[in-house]
Short mmCIF file of C-alpha atoms and ligand atoms in Angstrom, two decimals:
data_model
loop_
_atom_site.label_atom_id
_atom_site.label_comp_id
_atom_site.label_asym_id
_atom_site.label_seq_id
_atom_site.Cartn_x
_atom_site.Cartn_y
_atom_site.Cartn_z
CA MET A 1 15.35 17.01 -5.93
CA ASP A 2 16.98 16.60 -3.01
CA GLU A 3 18.57 12.85 -2.74
CA GLN A 4 19.43 13.39 1.18
CA ALA A 5 15.94 14.83 1.68
CA LEU A 6 14.31 12.07 -0.35
CA ALA A 7 16.57 9.12 0.87
CA SER A 8 15.90 9.95 4.87
CA CYS A 9 12.61 10.71 4.21
CA ALA A 10 11.95 6.49 2.40
CA ARG A 11 13.89 5.61 5.35
CA SER A 12 11.06 7.75 7.88
CA LEU A 13 8.41 5.74 7.14
CA VAL A 14 10.38 2.34 7.80
CA SER A 15 11.78 2.92 10.43
CA PRO A 16 11.94 -0.11 13.03
CA GLY A 17 8.25 -1.25 14.52
CA LYS A 18 6.80 1.18 11.65
CA GLY A 19 4.78 0.26 8.71
CA ILE A 20 2.40 2.92 6.21
CA LEU A 21 -2.37 3.00 6.25
CA ALA A 22 -2.91 2.48 2.90
CA ALA A 23 -6.56 5.13 3.46
CA ASP A 24 -6.15 6.85 -0.42
CA GLU A 25 -9.64 4.40 -1.61
CA SER A 26 -10.63 6.52 -4.47
CA LEU A 27 -14.15 7.54 -4.79
CA GLY A 28 -16.26 4.15 -5.99
CA THR A 29 -13.82 2.11 -3.70
CA ILE A 30 -14.72 3.83 -0.44
CA LYS A 31 -18.80 3.08 -1.44
CA LYS A 32 -17.87 -0.17 -1.47
CA ARG A 33 -16.21 -0.52 1.56
CA PHE A 34 -19.32 1.27 2.95
CA GLU A 35 -21.70 -0.53 0.97
CA HIS A 36 -20.40 -3.46 3.33
CA VAL A 37 -21.22 -1.93 6.83
CA ASN A 38 -24.58 -0.31 5.72
CA VAL A 39 -22.57 3.16 5.23
CA ALA A 40 -23.92 5.19 2.84
CA SER A 41 -20.50 6.77 1.04
CA SER A 42 -20.88 10.65 1.30
CA GLN A 43 -18.06 13.60 1.79
CA GLU A 44 -19.05 13.36 5.58
CA SER A 45 -19.06 10.25 6.23
CA ARG A 46 -15.74 9.33 4.25
CA ARG A 47 -14.73 13.16 6.14
CA ALA A 48 -16.03 11.03 10.07
CA TYR A 49 -14.17 7.83 9.19
CA ARG A 50 -11.12 9.18 7.70
CA GLU A 51 -11.48 11.28 11.55
CA VAL A 52 -12.17 8.20 13.10
CA LEU A 53 -8.05 6.78 12.18
CA PHE A 54 -6.47 9.23 12.41
CA THR A 55 -7.83 10.40 15.88
CA THR A 56 -6.54 7.16 17.07
CA ARG A 57 -3.78 7.57 20.19
CA GLY A 58 -0.96 5.73 20.67
CA ILE A 59 -0.97 4.85 16.90
CA GLU A 60 2.66 6.77 15.53
CA ALA A 61 4.23 4.08 17.77
CA PHE A 62 3.27 1.59 15.16
CA ILE A 63 2.20 4.10 11.58
CA GLY A 64 5.02 6.14 10.03
CA GLY A 65 2.44 6.91 6.90
CA VAL A 66 -1.12 6.77 5.60
CA ILE A 67 -1.14 7.65 2.10
CA LEU A 68 -4.74 9.99 1.27
CA PHE A 69 -7.08 10.64 -1.32
CA ASP A 70 -7.00 13.57 -2.94
CA GLU A 71 -10.35 14.91 -1.54
CA THR A 72 -9.30 13.50 2.00
CA ILE A 73 -5.91 15.75 1.75
CA ARG A 74 -7.77 18.78 1.62
CA GLN A 75 -10.60 17.64 4.37
CA ALA A 76 -10.08 18.28 8.39
CA THR A 77 -11.46 17.11 11.42
CA GLU A 78 -14.83 18.32 13.21
CA ALA A 79 -12.31 21.46 15.01
CA GLY A 80 -10.96 22.05 11.69
CA VAL A 81 -7.43 20.53 12.16
CA PRO A 82 -6.65 19.93 7.38
CA PHE A 83 -5.92 15.98 8.03
CA PRO A 84 -2.17 16.63 7.23
CA LYS A 85 -1.44 18.10 10.20
CA VAL A 86 -2.95 15.41 12.33
CA LEU A 87 -1.25 13.14 10.94
CA GLY A 88 2.13 15.82 10.85
CA GLU A 89 1.94 16.36 15.01
CA LYS A 90 2.02 13.15 15.79
CA GLY A 91 5.40 12.46 13.71
CA ILE A 92 3.26 10.43 10.92
CA LEU A 93 4.01 11.96 6.98
CA PRO A 94 1.14 12.53 5.01
CA GLY A 95 1.27 10.55 1.13
CA ILE A 96 -0.91 10.75 -1.30
CA LYS A 97 -2.40 8.61 -4.20
CA VAL A 98 -1.25 9.82 -7.56
CA ASP A 99 -3.14 7.72 -10.54
CA GLU A 100 -6.28 8.41 -11.76
CA GLY A 101 -6.82 4.31 -11.86
CA THR A 102 -7.19 2.27 -14.40
CA LYS A 103 -8.05 1.19 -17.83
CA GLU A 104 -7.99 -1.77 -20.65
CA LEU A 105 -4.33 -1.55 -22.74
CA ALA A 106 -5.81 -1.17 -26.18
CA GLY A 107 -5.26 -4.09 -27.98
CA PHE A 108 -5.58 -6.38 -25.45
CA PRO A 109 -8.26 -7.94 -23.76
CA GLY A 110 -7.84 -8.55 -19.47
CA GLU A 111 -5.24 -6.12 -19.22
CA LYS A 112 -5.35 -3.00 -18.24
CA VAL A 113 -2.29 0.96 -17.40
CA THR A 114 -2.56 3.24 -14.88
CA GLU A 115 -3.04 6.70 -15.72
CA GLY A 116 -2.39 9.77 -14.90
CA LEU A 117 0.68 10.85 -15.77
CA ASP A 118 -0.20 14.17 -18.27
CA GLY A 119 -1.08 16.39 -16.01
CA LEU A 120 1.35 15.02 -13.19
CA ARG A 121 4.49 17.75 -12.36
CA GLU A 122 2.08 20.35 -11.85
CA ARG A 123 -0.51 18.14 -9.28
CA LEU A 124 2.72 16.65 -7.39
CA VAL A 125 3.31 20.26 -6.34
CA GLU A 126 -0.23 21.87 -5.75
CA TYR A 127 0.33 17.89 -2.97
CA ARG A 128 3.59 18.80 -2.01
CA ASP A 129 2.67 22.60 -0.62
CA LEU A 130 -0.83 21.09 0.79
CA GLY A 131 1.29 18.44 3.04
CA ALA A 132 2.37 15.14 1.32
CA ARG A 133 6.07 13.61 1.90
CA PHE A 134 5.23 10.80 -0.77
CA ALA A 135 2.96 9.41 -2.83
CA LYS A 136 1.27 6.53 -4.29
CA TRP A 137 0.68 4.89 -8.09
CA ARG A 138 -0.86 2.02 -8.01
CA ALA A 139 -0.34 -0.60 -12.08
CA VAL A 140 -2.27 -3.94 -11.68
CA ILE A 141 -1.69 -7.33 -13.20
CA THR A 142 -4.26 -9.65 -14.31
CA ILE A 143 -3.00 -13.28 -13.80
CA GLY A 144 -5.33 -15.44 -17.00
CA SER A 145 -5.43 -16.99 -19.57
CA GLY A 146 -2.55 -16.13 -21.85
CA ILE A 147 -1.85 -13.00 -19.58
CA PRO A 148 -0.27 -10.96 -18.45
CA THR A 149 1.38 -11.00 -22.10
CA ARG A 150 5.07 -8.44 -21.78
CA VAL A 151 3.76 -5.71 -23.31
CA GLY A 152 1.36 -5.12 -20.65
CA LEU A 153 4.20 -5.69 -17.74
CA LEU A 154 6.83 -3.37 -19.99
CA GLU A 155 3.53 -0.63 -20.36
CA ASN A 156 2.63 -0.64 -16.74
CA ALA A 157 6.67 -0.35 -15.69
CA HIS A 158 6.82 2.30 -18.00
CA ALA A 159 4.54 4.62 -16.33
CA LEU A 160 6.10 3.38 -12.86
CA ALA A 161 8.58 4.49 -13.58
CA ARG A 162 8.23 7.71 -15.90
CA TYR A 163 5.68 8.46 -12.15
CA ALA A 164 8.22 7.78 -9.62
CA ALA A 165 11.18 10.01 -11.93
CA LEU A 166 8.82 13.21 -11.46
CA CYS A 167 7.74 12.41 -8.27
CA GLN A 168 11.23 12.66 -6.98
CA ASP A 169 11.52 16.12 -9.26
CA ALA A 170 9.00 17.38 -6.96
CA ASP A 171 10.65 15.77 -3.55
CA LEU A 172 8.57 13.49 -3.18
CA VAL A 173 9.03 9.37 -2.01
CA PRO A 174 7.79 7.95 -4.60
CA ILE A 175 5.82 4.49 -3.75
CA VAL A 176 6.15 1.68 -6.67
CA GLU A 177 3.13 -0.83 -6.42
CA PRO A 178 3.19 -2.61 -9.41
CA GLU A 179 0.72 -5.17 -7.42
CA VAL A 180 -0.07 -8.65 -8.86
CA LEU A 181 -3.39 -9.99 -8.07
CA MET A 182 -4.78 -12.67 -5.89
CA ASP A 183 -8.07 -13.21 -7.84
CA GLY A 184 -7.44 -16.30 -10.66
CA GLU A 185 -6.97 -19.97 -9.90
CA HIS A 186 -2.99 -19.74 -10.47
CA ASP A 187 -0.85 -21.55 -8.17
CA LEU A 188 1.97 -20.13 -6.02
CA ALA A 189 4.42 -21.00 -8.36
CA ARG A 190 2.90 -19.13 -11.12
CA CYS A 191 2.43 -16.13 -9.26
CA GLU A 192 6.42 -16.06 -8.23
CA GLU A 193 7.08 -15.95 -12.23
CA VAL A 194 4.87 -13.30 -13.03
CA THR A 195 5.78 -11.35 -10.08
CA ALA A 196 9.57 -11.74 -10.51
CA GLU A 197 9.00 -11.45 -14.58
CA MET A 198 7.44 -7.55 -13.60
CA LEU A 199 9.59 -7.11 -11.49
CA ARG A 200 12.89 -7.44 -13.62
CA HIS A 201 10.71 -4.72 -15.88
CA VAL A 202 10.20 -2.56 -12.80
CA PHE A 203 13.38 -2.49 -11.24
CA PHE A 204 15.14 -1.84 -15.23
CA GLU A 205 12.71 1.34 -15.99
CA LEU A 206 13.40 2.31 -12.78
CA ALA A 207 17.66 2.23 -13.01
CA GLU A 208 16.73 3.68 -17.01
CA GLN A 209 14.41 6.94 -16.40
CA ARG A 210 17.33 7.81 -12.80
CA VAL A 211 15.09 7.27 -10.33
CA LEU A 212 17.10 6.92 -6.94
CA LEU A 213 16.53 3.67 -4.98
CA GLU A 214 17.36 4.83 -1.78
CA GLY A 215 14.32 7.90 -2.36
CA ILE A 216 11.60 4.71 -3.90
CA LEU A 217 9.24 2.40 -1.72
CA LEU A 218 8.29 -0.97 -3.45
CA LYS A 219 4.29 -1.65 -2.57
CA PRO A 220 4.77 -5.24 -3.86
CA ASN A 221 2.03 -8.33 -3.69
CA MET A 222 2.99 -11.21 -2.15
CA VAL A 223 3.65 -14.36 -3.30
CA ILE A 224 0.54 -16.29 -2.78
CA SER A 225 -1.71 -19.14 -4.64
CA GLY A 226 -4.49 -17.87 -6.28
CA LYS A 227 -8.31 -16.96 -4.26
CA ALA A 228 -9.94 -19.88 -6.45
CA CYS A 229 -6.49 -22.67 -5.82
CA SER A 230 -6.99 -25.52 -4.92
CA ARG A 231 -4.06 -25.59 -3.55
CA GLN A 232 -3.79 -23.14 -0.89
CA ALA A 233 0.21 -22.32 0.30
CA SER A 234 0.91 -22.88 3.37
CA VAL A 235 2.24 -19.58 5.53
CA GLU A 236 5.84 -20.87 5.25
CA ARG A 237 6.12 -21.37 2.05
CA VAL A 238 3.93 -17.84 1.43
CA ALA A 239 7.53 -15.89 2.90
CA GLU A 240 9.45 -18.12 1.80
CA ALA A 241 8.51 -17.77 -1.82
CA THR A 242 8.23 -13.90 -1.26
CA VAL A 243 11.10 -13.65 -0.39
CA ARG A 244 13.31 -15.72 -2.65
CA THR A 245 11.64 -13.26 -5.41
CA LEU A 246 12.19 -10.08 -3.41
CA ARG A 247 15.42 -11.07 -3.41
CA ARG A 248 16.41 -12.23 -6.89
CA ALA A 249 14.24 -9.02 -7.99
CA VAL A 250 15.09 -5.77 -5.46
CA PRO A 251 17.83 -4.23 -4.95
CA ALA A 252 19.91 -3.50 -1.72
CA ALA A 253 19.53 0.59 -2.56
CA VAL A 254 16.11 -0.04 -1.82
CA PRO A 255 14.81 0.72 1.66
CA GLY A 256 11.92 -0.53 2.16
CA ILE A 257 9.36 -3.04 0.80
CA VAL A 258 5.62 -2.16 1.93
CA PHE A 259 2.97 -5.11 0.85
CA LEU A 260 -0.35 -4.72 0.33
CA SER A 261 -2.71 -6.78 1.83
CA GLY A 262 -4.45 -7.51 -1.77
CA GLY A 263 -7.22 -9.35 -0.44
CA GLN A 264 -6.14 -11.28 2.41
CA THR A 265 -8.17 -11.36 5.49
CA PRO A 266 -6.20 -8.85 7.58
CA VAL A 267 -4.72 -12.55 10.25
CA GLN A 268 -3.69 -13.87 7.13
CA ALA A 269 -1.36 -10.54 6.41
CA THR A 270 -0.41 -10.06 9.56
CA GLU A 271 1.32 -13.61 9.62
CA HIS A 272 2.56 -13.81 5.54
CA LEU A 273 4.27 -9.98 7.10
CA ASN A 274 5.85 -11.55 10.45
CA ALA A 275 7.01 -15.12 8.93
CA MET A 276 8.59 -13.68 7.01
CA ASN A 277 10.80 -11.01 8.77
CA LEU A 278 11.81 -14.46 11.07
CA LEU A 279 13.79 -15.93 7.44
CA GLY A 280 15.65 -12.91 7.95
CA PRO A 281 17.76 -10.25 8.30
CA HIS A 282 17.50 -8.68 4.88
CA PRO A 283 19.03 -6.47 2.92
CA TRP A 284 15.49 -3.50 2.90
CA GLU A 285 12.87 -3.72 5.33
CA LEU A 286 9.68 -5.46 5.19
CA SER A 287 7.25 -3.87 6.39
CA PHE A 288 3.65 -3.27 5.57
CA SER A 289 0.94 -0.86 3.25
CA TYR A 290 -2.08 -2.26 3.53
CA GLY A 291 -5.09 -1.13 3.34
CA ARG A 292 -7.95 -3.22 3.57
CA ALA A 293 -6.55 -5.15 6.28
CA LEU A 294 -5.59 -2.63 8.26
CA GLN A 295 -9.15 -1.45 7.32
CA ASP A 296 -11.65 -3.67 7.71
CA PRO A 297 -11.95 -4.53 11.62
CA VAL A 298 -12.01 -1.17 11.60
CA LEU A 299 -15.17 -0.13 9.40
CA ASP A 300 -16.89 -3.91 11.04
CA ALA A 301 -17.55 -1.99 14.10
CA TRP A 302 -17.43 1.57 12.76
CA ARG A 303 -20.55 0.75 10.89
CA GLY A 304 -21.15 4.60 10.20
CA GLU A 305 -22.09 5.26 14.34
CA ALA A 306 -20.86 7.88 16.28
CA ARG A 307 -21.33 6.16 19.62
CA ASN A 308 -18.81 3.38 17.61
CA VAL A 309 -16.05 5.38 17.62
CA THR A 310 -13.78 4.01 20.78
CA LYS A 311 -14.71 0.85 20.58
CA ALA A 312 -13.42 1.35 16.22
CA GLN A 313 -10.59 3.02 17.61
CA LYS A 314 -9.99 -0.13 20.01
CA VAL A 315 -9.99 -1.92 16.62
CA PHE A 316 -7.10 -0.19 14.43
CA HIS A 317 -5.17 0.76 16.83
CA HIS A 318 -4.86 -3.87 17.66
CA ARG A 319 -4.09 -4.72 14.21
CA ALA A 320 -1.92 -1.56 13.44
CA LYS A 321 0.25 -3.49 17.00
CA CYS A 322 0.21 -6.72 14.95
CA ASN A 323 1.59 -5.37 12.01
CA SER A 324 4.64 -3.58 13.83
CA ALA A 325 5.45 -6.79 16.07
CA ALA A 326 4.95 -8.78 13.12
CA ARG A 327 8.03 -6.08 11.23
CA SER A 328 10.09 -7.68 13.70
CA GLY A 329 8.44 -11.59 13.69
CA LYS A 330 7.47 -10.42 17.48
CA TYR A 331 3.61 -11.43 16.18
CA THR A 332 2.09 -14.14 18.25
CA ARG A 333 -1.65 -15.54 17.66
CA LYS A 334 -1.68 -14.67 21.20
CA MET A 335 -1.39 -11.60 20.60
CA GLU A 336 -5.19 -11.92 18.73
CA GLU A 337 -6.56 -13.71 22.12
CA ALA A 338 -5.61 -10.35 24.46
CA ALA A 339 -7.40 -8.47 22.71
P1 13P B 1 -5.21 -3.45 0.16
O1 13P B 1 -4.03 -3.13 1.09
O2 13P B 1 -6.08 -3.23 0.87
O3 13P B 1 -4.48 -4.18 -1.18
O4 13P B 1 -4.34 -1.95 -0.04
C1 13P B 1 -3.33 -1.14 -0.17
C2 13P B 1 -3.38 -0.58 -1.34
O5 13P B 1 -2.49 0.67 -1.22
C3 13P B 1 -3.68 -0.90 -3.18
O6 13P B 1 -3.58 0.35 -3.48
#
């Protein structure tokens, strides 16, 4: 393990003005996203769509890394240039989703555990050879009646730390993603309580398993009201609660925190990030690793049609630029009008 290389890779992913594009949708997830815009999911439509994203001119000013799916890291542009090379030539680091999705946690109804540790050491070596410089593993925590349980949180935190240690052994920066879902009627306070408890377990496990904190990025949810909660907290309250929770739980040795968007609208996700950065300075970089909040408007513009590519790329460039501005609290609603 090269500690300095890991730390420098983690820092470069969140260098000023930059964040991460999560384009690592599994086959099931991308099929759902495509269905919304009436595109059939095939190897070729997925490839064509990812080419739209990765070849957008100028995104390297806003995007420091892209998370790929197993299929995608092996794909290429229509002209035959492998995607990791396309990204690398722009100075964007390729990353890879390495978890294998969630399963029911036996004995704990309603709770999930993430699979993918078996054989992970060997897979990481292969991904590094394919060009990956960082990885992602997502744990999913659901808030509901009587859940999450302590065991549900502990099992997920333990798996995240096992994954993180294996990544660093393979000289890949692990993105550690404990996602507390927005689904449910819970309020902001309940989300704060669960997020805080999960982060405590995660950083305990990371320390126990000797993970180098300088060589990871944390990818958490924001502290936000449940989607079905009748009282939706304001942008300012979400920002305050999220920053408070992170300050209490995340050591300053961690170089960056890159949020997931989790079902927020694209504009909400940008506003929240902006409001949090206005509360700085913080001990870590506060940035984004958005999937839907960067891609939903792009998919809507593209709709599987070659003639829409220019428009879709313009939309992607715009969203990436807005989130980049939010990295330093410089995003304004005016930027949306200018689009
Ligand atoms: P969303 O931003 O759509 O939540 O996706 C981010 C991600 O990578 C989830 O694992």
